[in-house]
Coordinates of C-alpha atoms in Angstrom, one line a residue:
M1070 CA 29.6 3.2 -76.8
A1071 CA 33.3 3.5 -77.3
G1072 CA 35.5 5.1 -74.7
P1073 CA 35.7 5.1 -70.9
R1074 CA 32.0 5.8 -70.4
G1075 CA 31.0 3.0 -72.7
A1076 CA 33.3 0.7 -71.0
R1077 CA 31.8 1.6 -67.6
L1078 CA 28.3 1.0 -68.9
L1079 CA 29.3 -2.4 -70.2
A1080 CA 30.9 -3.2 -66.9
L1081 CA 27.7 -2.1 -65.2
L1082 CA 25.7 -4.5 -67.4
L1083 CA 28.1 -7.3 -66.5
A1084 CA 27.8 -6.5 -62.8
G1085 CA 24.0 -6.7 -63.1
L1086 CA 24.1 -10.0 -64.8
V1087 CA 26.4 -11.5 -62.2
L1088 CA 24.2 -10.1 -59.4
E1089 CA 21.2 -11.7 -61.1
A1090 CA 23.0 -15.0 -61.3
A1091 CA 23.8 -14.8 -57.6
L1092 CA 20.2 -14.2 -56.7
V1093 CA 19.0 -17.1 -59.0
V1094 CA 21.5 -19.6 -57.6
G1095 CA 21.5 -18.5 -54.0
L1096 CA 17.8 -17.7 -53.5
L1097 CA 15.5 -18.5 -56.4
V1098 CA 16.6 -22.1 -57.0
P1099 CA 16.5 -23.4 -53.4
F1100 CA 13.5 -21.4 -52.2
N1101 CA 11.1 -21.0 -55.1
L1102 CA 7.4 -21.6 -54.3
H1103 CA 7.2 -24.6 -56.7
A1104 CA 9.8 -26.5 -54.8
L1105 CA 8.7 -25.1 -51.4
P1106 CA 5.0 -24.3 -51.8
R1107 CA 3.9 -24.2 -48.1
P1108 CA 4.6 -21.9 -45.2
L1109 CA 7.6 -23.0 -43.1
Q1110 CA 6.5 -25.0 -40.1
P1111 CA 7.7 -24.2 -36.5
G1112 CA 11.3 -25.3 -36.4
E1113 CA 11.9 -25.0 -40.1
S1114 CA 14.3 -22.3 -41.3
L1115 CA 16.9 -21.4 -43.9
A1116 CA 19.2 -23.9 -42.2
T1117 CA 16.8 -26.9 -42.3
I1118 CA 16.1 -26.2 -46.0
L1119 CA 19.7 -25.8 -47.2
G1120 CA 21.3 -28.1 -44.6
E1121 CA 22.2 -27.5 -41.0
G1122 CA 26.0 -28.0 -41.5
W1123 CA 28.7 -25.8 -43.0
G1124 CA 27.7 -26.8 -46.5
G1125 CA 24.2 -25.4 -46.0
A1126 CA 25.6 -22.2 -44.5
L1127 CA 28.0 -21.7 -47.4
H1128 CA 25.2 -22.4 -49.9
F1129 CA 23.6 -19.2 -48.5
V1130 CA 26.7 -17.1 -47.6
V1131 CA 28.7 -17.5 -50.9
P1132 CA 26.0 -16.2 -53.2
V1133 CA 25.3 -13.4 -50.7
L1134 CA 29.0 -12.3 -50.8
L1135 CA 29.0 -12.5 -54.6
A1136 CA 25.9 -10.4 -54.8
F1137 CA 27.3 -7.7 -52.5
A1138 CA 30.6 -7.8 -54.3
T1139 CA 29.0 -7.0 -57.7
Y1140 CA 26.6 -4.5 -56.1
T1141 CA 29.6 -2.7 -54.7
V1142 CA 31.3 -2.8 -58.1
G1143 CA 28.3 -1.2 -59.6
W1144 CA 28.2 1.6 -57.1
L1145 CA 32.0 2.2 -57.6
L1146 CA 31.4 2.4 -61.4
L1147 CA 28.7 5.2 -61.0
R1148 CA 29.7 7.2 -57.9
R1149 CA 32.0 9.5 -59.6
C1150 CA 30.5 9.9 -63.1
A1151 CA 27.7 7.9 -64.5
P1152 CA 27.7 7.2 -68.2
R1153 CA 24.7 8.0 -70.3
G1154 CA 22.1 5.3 -70.1
A1155 CA 23.3 4.1 -66.6
L1156 CA 20.1 5.1 -64.9
V1157 CA 18.0 3.1 -67.4
V1158 CA 20.2 0.0 -66.7
V1159 CA 19.9 0.5 -63.0
L1160 CA 16.1 0.8 -63.1
A1161 CA 15.8 -2.2 -65.4
G1162 CA 18.1 -4.2 -63.1
T1163 CA 15.9 -3.2 -60.1
V1164 CA 12.8 -4.5 -61.8
L1165 CA 14.6 -7.7 -63.0
F1166 CA 15.9 -8.6 -59.5
S1167 CA 12.5 -8.0 -57.9
L1168 CA 10.7 -10.2 -60.4
T1169 CA 13.4 -12.9 -59.9
L1170 CA 12.7 -13.0 -56.2
L1171 CA 8.9 -12.6 -56.4
P1172 CA 8.2 -16.3 -56.7
I1173 CA 10.4 -17.4 -53.7
N1174 CA 9.0 -18.6 -50.4
P1175 CA 9.4 -15.9 -47.7
V1176 CA 12.0 -18.0 -45.8
G1177 CA 13.7 -15.1 -44.2
A1178 CA 10.8 -14.4 -41.7
Q1179 CA 7.2 -15.4 -41.1
D1180 CA 6.0 -11.7 -40.8
V1181 CA 4.2 -11.8 -44.2
Y1182 CA 1.6 -14.3 -42.8
H1183 CA 1.0 -12.1 -39.8
N1184 CA 0.6 -9.1 -42.1
I1185 CA -1.9 -11.0 -44.3
A1186 CA -3.9 -11.9 -41.2
D1187 CA -3.8 -8.3 -40.0
A1188 CA -5.0 -7.0 -43.3
R1189 CA -8.0 -9.4 -43.0
T1190 CA -8.6 -8.3 -39.4
Y1191 CA -8.8 -4.7 -40.6
W1192 CA -10.6 -5.1 -43.9
V1193 CA -12.6 -8.3 -43.7
Y1194 CA -13.6 -8.4 -40.0
G1195 CA -13.5 -4.6 -39.3
Q1196 CA -11.4 -5.1 -36.2
N1197 CA -8.3 -3.3 -34.9
P1198 CA -5.1 -5.3 -35.7
T1199 CA -3.1 -3.4 -33.0
R1200 CA -5.5 -4.9 -30.4
I1201 CA -6.8 -8.1 -31.9
P1202 CA -4.2 -10.8 -32.8
P1203 CA -4.6 -13.3 -35.7
G1204 CA -5.2 -16.1 -33.2
H1205 CA -8.6 -14.5 -32.4
F1206 CA -9.9 -15.7 -35.7
A1207 CA -9.2 -19.4 -35.4
D1208 CA -11.5 -20.3 -38.2
D1209 CA -9.9 -17.9 -40.7
P1210 CA -8.1 -20.0 -43.4
L1211 CA -5.2 -17.5 -43.5
A1212 CA -5.0 -16.7 -39.8
R1213 CA -4.3 -20.4 -39.3
Q1214 CA -1.1 -20.0 -41.3
V1215 CA 0.4 -17.6 -38.6
Y1216 CA 2.7 -20.0 -36.7
T1217 CA 4.7 -17.3 -34.9
W1218 CA 3.3 -14.5 -32.7
S1219 CA -0.3 -15.5 -33.5
G1220 CA -1.4 -14.6 -30.0
F1221 CA 0.1 -11.1 -30.2
P1222 CA -1.3 -8.0 -32.0
S1223 CA 1.0 -6.1 -34.3
S1224 CA 2.1 -2.5 -33.8
Y1225 CA 2.6 -0.9 -37.2
G1226 CA 1.3 2.5 -38.1
P1227 CA -2.3 2.8 -39.3
L1228 CA -1.3 3.7 -42.9
W1229 CA 0.2 0.2 -43.3
Y1230 CA -3.0 -1.5 -42.4
Q1231 CA -4.9 0.6 -44.9
L1232 CA -2.4 -0.2 -47.7
S1233 CA -2.0 -3.8 -46.8
G1234 CA -5.5 -4.5 -47.9
A1235 CA -4.8 -3.6 -51.5
P1236 CA -4.1 -7.2 -52.7
L1237 CA -7.1 -8.7 -50.9
P1238 CA -9.6 -8.3 -53.8
F1239 CA -7.3 -10.2 -56.1
S1240 CA -5.9 -12.8 -53.7
G1241 CA -9.0 -14.4 -52.2
T1242 CA -8.2 -16.9 -49.4
G1243 CA -5.3 -18.7 -51.2
V1244 CA -2.1 -18.7 -49.2
R1245 CA 0.2 -18.4 -52.2
A1246 CA -1.9 -15.7 -53.8
N1247 CA -1.9 -13.6 -50.7
V1248 CA 1.9 -14.1 -50.2
I1249 CA 2.5 -13.0 -53.8
G1250 CA 0.1 -10.1 -53.3
Q1251 CA 2.0 -8.8 -50.3
K1252 CA 5.3 -9.2 -52.1
A1253 CA 4.0 -7.4 -55.1
L1254 CA 2.8 -4.5 -52.9
T1255 CA 6.3 -4.1 -51.4
I1256 CA 7.9 -4.4 -54.8
I1257 CA 5.9 -1.5 -56.1
F1258 CA 7.1 0.6 -53.2
L1259 CA 10.7 -0.5 -53.8
W1260 CA 10.5 0.6 -57.4
G1261 CA 8.9 3.9 -56.3
S1262 CA 11.6 4.4 -53.6
T1263 CA 14.3 3.8 -56.2
I1264 CA 13.0 6.5 -58.5
L1265 CA 12.5 8.9 -55.6
A1266 CA 16.1 8.3 -54.4
A1267 CA 17.4 9.1 -57.9
L1268 CA 15.3 12.3 -58.1
V1269 CA 16.4 13.5 -54.7
A1270 CA 20.1 12.8 -55.6
E1271 CA 19.7 14.7 -58.9
G1272 CA 18.3 17.7 -57.0
L1273 CA 21.2 17.5 -54.5
R1274 CA 24.0 16.9 -57.0
P1275 CA 23.2 16.7 -60.8
G1276 CA 24.5 13.4 -62.2
A1277 CA 24.2 11.4 -59.0
G1278 CA 20.8 9.9 -59.7
A1279 CA 22.1 6.6 -61.2
A1280 CA 24.5 5.9 -58.3
S1281 CA 21.7 6.7 -55.8
A1282 CA 19.2 4.4 -57.6
L1283 CA 21.7 1.6 -57.6
L1284 CA 22.4 2.0 -53.9
L1285 CA 18.8 1.4 -53.1
G1286 CA 17.4 -0.7 -56.0
W1287 CA 20.3 -3.1 -56.4
N1288 CA 20.9 -3.7 -52.7
P1289 CA 20.6 -7.5 -52.2
L1290 CA 19.2 -7.0 -48.7
L1291 CA 16.4 -4.7 -49.9
Q1292 CA 15.5 -7.0 -52.7
F1293 CA 15.5 -10.0 -50.3
A1294 CA 13.5 -8.0 -47.7
T1295 CA 10.8 -6.8 -50.2
A1296 CA 10.5 -9.1 -53.2
G1297 CA 11.7 -12.1 -51.1
N1298 CA 9.9 -11.6 -47.7
A1299 CA 7.4 -8.7 -48.2
H1300 CA 8.7 -6.6 -45.2
N1301 CA 6.8 -3.4 -45.0
D1302 CA 9.7 -1.1 -44.1
I1303 CA 10.0 -0.1 -47.7
V1304 CA 6.6 1.6 -47.5
M1305 CA 8.0 3.9 -44.7
V1306 CA 11.1 4.4 -46.8
F1307 CA 9.0 5.5 -49.8
F1308 CA 7.2 8.2 -47.8
A1309 CA 10.5 9.3 -46.2
L1310 CA 12.1 9.7 -49.6
A1311 CA 9.0 11.5 -50.8
A1312 CA 9.5 14.0 -48.0
L1313 CA 13.1 14.4 -49.0
Y1314 CA 12.1 15.1 -52.6
A1315 CA 9.6 17.7 -51.3
L1316 CA 12.4 19.3 -49.3
V1317 CA 14.9 19.4 -52.2
R1318 CA 12.2 20.9 -54.4
R1319 CA 11.3 23.4 -51.7
W1320 CA 7.8 22.3 -51.4
W1321 CA 7.8 23.2 -47.7
L1322 CA 4.1 22.6 -47.2
A1323 CA 4.4 18.9 -48.1
V1324 CA 7.6 18.0 -46.2
L1325 CA 6.1 17.4 -42.7
P1326 CA 2.8 15.7 -43.9
L1327 CA 4.9 13.3 -45.9
L1328 CA 7.1 12.6 -42.9
T1329 CA 3.9 12.0 -41.0
L1330 CA 2.9 9.4 -43.5
A1331 CA 6.3 7.7 -43.0
V1332 CA 5.7 7.6 -39.2
A1333 CA 2.2 6.4 -39.8
T1334 CA 3.7 3.3 -41.5
K1335 CA 6.3 2.5 -38.8
Q1336 CA 6.6 4.7 -35.8
V1337 CA 10.4 4.5 -35.7
W1338 CA 10.6 7.4 -38.2
L1339 CA 9.6 9.7 -35.4
L1340 CA 13.4 9.8 -34.7
V1341 CA 14.1 12.0 -37.7
V1342 CA 11.1 14.4 -37.4
P1343 CA 12.8 16.7 -34.9
I1344 CA 15.9 16.8 -37.1
F1345 CA 13.9 18.1 -40.0
L1346 CA 11.6 20.3 -38.0
L1347 CA 14.5 22.1 -36.4
W1348 CA 16.3 22.6 -39.7
L1349 CA 13.2 24.0 -41.3
W1350 CA 12.7 26.4 -38.4
R1351 CA 16.3 27.7 -38.6
R1352 CA 16.2 28.2 -42.4
P1353 CA 15.7 31.9 -43.3
D1354 CA 14.2 31.0 -46.7
V1355 CA 11.4 28.8 -45.2
P1356 CA 8.2 31.0 -44.7
R1357 CA 7.0 30.8 -41.1
R1358 CA 3.4 30.8 -42.3
G1359 CA 4.1 27.9 -44.6
L1360 CA 5.9 26.0 -41.9
A1361 CA 3.0 26.5 -39.5
L1362 CA 0.5 25.4 -42.1
S1363 CA 2.7 22.3 -42.8
L1364 CA 2.5 21.5 -39.1
V1365 CA -1.2 21.9 -39.0
L1366 CA -1.6 19.6 -42.0
S1367 CA 0.7 17.0 -40.4
A1368 CA -1.4 17.1 -37.2
L1369 CA -4.6 16.6 -39.2
V1370 CA -3.1 13.7 -41.1
A1371 CA -1.9 12.1 -37.9
V1372 CA -5.3 12.5 -36.2
A1373 CA -7.2 11.1 -39.2
L1374 CA -5.0 8.1 -39.4
Y1375 CA -4.4 7.3 -35.7
A1376 CA -7.7 8.1 -34.1
P1377 CA -9.5 4.9 -35.2
L1378 CA -6.8 2.6 -33.9
L1379 CA -6.0 4.4 -30.7
A1380 CA -9.6 4.0 -29.5
G1381 CA -10.1 0.8 -27.5
H1382 CA -6.6 0.4 -26.1
G1383 CA -4.9 0.1 -29.5
Y1384 CA -1.1 -0.6 -29.9
A1385 CA -1.0 -3.2 -27.1
G1386 CA 1.8 -4.9 -29.0
L1387 CA 4.3 -2.0 -28.6
A1388 CA 5.1 -2.8 -25.0
H1389 CA 5.5 -6.4 -25.8
E1390 CA 7.9 -5.7 -28.7
S1391 CA 10.0 -3.2 -26.7
S1392 CA 10.6 -5.8 -24.0
H1393 CA 12.6 -8.1 -26.2
V1394 CA 16.4 -8.0 -26.5
I1395 CA 17.9 -10.1 -29.2
S1396 CA 20.7 -10.0 -31.9
S1397 CA 21.8 -6.5 -30.9
P1398 CA 24.8 -4.8 -29.2
G1399 CA 22.4 -4.4 -26.3
A1400 CA 22.1 -8.2 -26.2
L1401 CA 25.9 -8.5 -26.0
L1402 CA 25.9 -6.3 -22.9
A1403 CA 23.0 -8.2 -21.4
L1404 CA 24.9 -11.5 -21.9
G1405 CA 27.9 -9.9 -20.2
L1406 CA 25.9 -8.9 -17.2
Q1407 CA 24.1 -12.2 -17.1
H1408 CA 27.3 -14.3 -17.0
G1409 CA 29.6 -11.8 -15.3
L1410 CA 27.3 -10.9 -12.5
G1411 CA 25.1 -14.0 -12.3
L1412 CA 21.9 -12.1 -13.2
S1413 CA 18.8 -13.6 -14.7
W1414 CA 18.2 -12.8 -18.3
N1415 CA 15.2 -10.6 -17.5
T1416 CA 17.2 -8.7 -14.9
A1417 CA 20.1 -8.2 -17.3
T1418 CA 18.0 -7.0 -20.2
T1419 CA 16.3 -4.5 -17.8
A1420 CA 19.6 -3.3 -16.5
I1421 CA 21.2 -2.5 -19.9
K1422 CA 18.7 0.2 -20.8
P1423 CA 19.7 2.9 -18.3
L1424 CA 23.3 2.0 -19.1
I1425 CA 23.1 2.6 -22.9
L1426 CA 20.3 5.1 -23.4
P1427 CA 22.3 8.1 -22.0
F1428 CA 24.9 7.5 -24.7
F1429 CA 22.2 7.4 -27.4
A1430 CA 20.5 10.5 -25.9
L1431 CA 23.9 12.4 -25.9
G1432 CA 24.6 11.4 -29.5
Y1433 CA 21.1 12.4 -30.6
L1434 CA 21.4 15.8 -29.0
L1435 CA 24.7 16.4 -30.6
L1436 CA 23.3 15.5 -34.0
L1437 CA 20.2 17.6 -33.4
R1438 CA 22.5 20.5 -32.7
R1439 CA 24.5 19.8 -35.8
A1440 CA 21.3 19.6 -37.9
A1441 CA 20.2 23.0 -36.6
S1442 CA 23.3 24.6 -38.3
A1443 CA 23.4 22.2 -41.3
P1444 CA 24.3 24.4 -44.3
D1445 CA 22.2 22.5 -46.9
A1446 CA 19.9 19.6 -47.5
R1447 CA 22.7 17.1 -47.9
A1448 CA 24.1 17.9 -44.5
L1449 CA 20.6 17.6 -43.0
I1450 CA 20.1 14.1 -44.6
S1451 CA 23.5 13.1 -43.3
C1452 CA 22.5 14.0 -39.7
A1453 CA 19.3 12.0 -40.1
F1454 CA 21.4 9.1 -41.4
W1455 CA 23.7 9.1 -38.3
V1456 CA 20.7 9.4 -36.0
V1457 CA 19.1 6.2 -37.4
F1458 CA 22.4 4.4 -37.5
L1459 CA 23.1 5.3 -33.8
Y1460 CA 19.6 4.2 -32.9
L1461 CA 20.2 0.8 -34.5
L1462 CA 23.6 0.5 -32.8
L1463 CA 22.6 1.5 -29.3
A1464 CA 18.9 1.7 -28.7
K1465 CA 17.2 -0.9 -30.9
W1466 CA 17.3 -3.8 -28.5
W1467 CA 15.4 -6.2 -30.8
Y1468 CA 17.3 -6.2 -34.1
W1469 CA 16.3 -7.9 -37.3
P1470 CA 18.3 -7.7 -40.5
W1471 CA 15.7 -5.8 -42.6
Y1472 CA 16.0 -2.8 -40.3
A1473 CA 19.2 -2.0 -42.2
E1474 CA 16.9 -0.7 -44.9
W1475 CA 16.4 2.4 -42.8
V1476 CA 20.0 3.6 -43.1
V1477 CA 20.2 2.6 -46.8
A1478 CA 17.2 4.8 -47.5
L1479 CA 19.0 7.9 -46.1
A1480 CA 22.4 7.0 -47.6
A1481 CA 21.0 6.5 -51.2
P1482 CA 20.1 10.1 -52.0
L1483 CA 23.6 11.2 -50.9
A1484 CA 25.1 8.7 -53.3
G1485 CA 28.7 9.3 -52.0
G1486 CA 30.6 10.3 -49.0
P1487 CA 31.0 8.1 -45.9
T1488 CA 27.3 7.4 -45.5
A1489 CA 27.2 5.2 -48.6
P1490 CA 30.0 2.7 -47.6
V1491 CA 28.6 2.5 -44.0
A1492 CA 25.1 1.8 -45.4
L1493 CA 26.6 -0.8 -47.8
A1494 CA 28.5 -2.5 -44.9
T1495 CA 25.4 -2.4 -42.7
S1496 CA 23.2 -4.1 -45.3
L1497 CA 26.0 -6.7 -45.9
G1498 CA 26.2 -7.4 -42.2
A1499 CA 22.4 -7.7 -42.1
M1500 CA 22.4 -10.4 -44.8
L1501 CA 25.2 -12.3 -43.0
A1502 CA 23.2 -12.1 -39.8
Y1503 CA 20.6 -14.4 -41.4
A1504 CA 23.4 -17.0 -41.5
T1505 CA 24.5 -16.6 -37.9
Y1506 CA 21.0 -16.5 -36.6
Y1507 CA 19.8 -19.6 -38.3
W1508 CA 22.9 -21.7 -38.4
L1509 CA 24.0 -21.0 -34.8
G1510 CA 20.6 -21.4 -33.2
D1511 CA 21.5 -24.3 -30.9
S1512 CA 23.2 -21.9 -28.4
F1513 CA 21.3 -18.7 -27.4
A1514 CA 24.4 -17.0 -26.3
L1515 CA 26.5 -17.9 -29.3
Q1516 CA 23.6 -17.0 -31.7
N1517 CA 23.2 -13.5 -30.1
I1518 CA 26.9 -12.8 -30.0
A1519 CA 27.6 -13.9 -33.6
T1520 CA 24.5 -12.2 -35.0
A1521 CA 25.2 -8.9 -33.3
L1522 CA 28.8 -9.0 -34.5
A1523 CA 27.8 -10.0 -38.1
A1524 CA 25.2 -7.2 -38.2
F1525 CA 27.3 -4.3 -36.9
L1526 CA 31.0 -5.2 -37.2
P1527 CA 31.3 -4.6 -40.9
A1528 CA 29.9 -1.1 -40.6
L1529 CA 32.1 -0.3 -37.5
L1530 CA 35.2 -1.5 -39.4
V1531 CA 34.2 0.8 -42.3
L1532 CA 33.9 3.7 -39.9
A1533 CA 37.3 2.9 -38.4
A1534 CA 38.8 2.8 -41.9
L1535 CA 37.3 6.2 -42.6
G1536 CA 38.8 7.6 -39.5
F1537 CA 35.3 8.4 -38.1
L1538 CA 35.3 11.4 -40.6
A1539 CA 31.6 10.9 -41.3
W1540 CA 30.7 11.0 -37.6
L1541 CA 32.9 13.9 -36.6
R1542 CA 32.4 16.1 -39.6
P1543 CA 29.4 15.0 -41.7
A1544 CA 29.2 18.2 -43.6
S1545 CA 32.8 17.8 -44.9
E1546 CA 31.6 15.4 -47.6
Y1547 CA 29.6 18.1 -49.2
S1548 CA 32.2 20.7 -49.9
G1549 CA 32.0 21.8 -53.4
Y1550 CA 28.5 20.5 -54.0
R1551 CA 25.4 22.5 -53.8
S1552 CA 22.0 21.5 -54.9
R1553 CA 20.2 23.2 -57.8
D1554 CA 17.8 24.8 -55.3
E1555 CA 20.6 25.7 -52.9
Q1556 CA 22.2 27.7 -55.7
R1557 CA 19.1 29.9 -56.0
P1558 CA 18.8 33.2 -54.1
A1559 CA 17.0 32.9 -50.8
A1560 CA 13.3 33.7 -51.0
R1561 CA 12.4 37.1 -49.7

């Protein structure tokens, strides 16, 4: 192990150990299920557990900053040239970090209890969770644990409800067992996503797999969101990365059905479908018959998955969710209109949408045009990354920290270029947003301002430091790199 490569591998091991220590001290010790065995009650939060003063905030923020510092060091060690054995270390670290956070209470959000109740609605009671809220089953022992949004149905894709029932045969009606089951389910998809990201990266640029796996698997936000809080975004990420792997391998028939599975987990992935569809249509080496068959298969998958839930006025929760404005740049504008023009909050939040949406639409169209002429898969993925980032910045009125997973998923296969530091900064800001949201909750205005700034300012500062190169010329990061498949002659 002598030499520069051996030194980098040792440094990577050290970074992993420091990251593990930060997760243990910052999250496992204060939030483990032995010390905190019950669901948080209304009014309880990270702040009430760690302390509502600056001491409690620092108890959370300092380990988070340490975790992201070592995570960044790990990426810097691998982004140019990964030493032999680095991928094994990265994958082992991913597993270790997940198992470390598996036994913590899901203190970052209460969504897991709603998801457990929805799984029982679908699998135990045979009802539609997009129409029937957990509160409908008042006598269910697990539905009673849903303290937030219990009167509202959820609005995930049908594939999630089918997958979320996997832990039920093993978890019974115990609260802790069901929480662990949901966390284990998302951990499995995190591990699978990490492997897929490495495979896609290797197909795009041989030798980039370790850096790609680290960007996803060692990301403290993704570990906290999955192993810590069981958010289901990682399931969407898994199928999105599977679609990218099919694209890199030129399995054209599978690309669109896999994207459909991602959409059928969370509908937000519809944003990137036109990007990929247009690129596939413009490629001379994609057989038109194969593309048409892929579209037909996607339609069949969508009908098979959605038809049962769309019957009977399904997805009633979508309109409710879209009406909220919180912790986002849109919320900043709404606050400005509310206080500057003396508008009510409801009027201000309604007024911001026609003001902001044209800018998002313009950016989306420009990126769609760029994707149509993208020279290779890397440029295509970059366009999709900026679409999702722009959506979070401008058009996602109701922002929660775990949404940052979406941009990390698209940055990880690229491994380098401007997308990686922007995704890293976005995920750091998302973790810091937990602190502003929970420790500044006494003032609605201050909470929204601080949380929106914490979530997006780091990424915007990175973009400024890069001179907006990634935004203006996303394909420039790929000069000199061509995937193994791109180097083959076009199919005739």
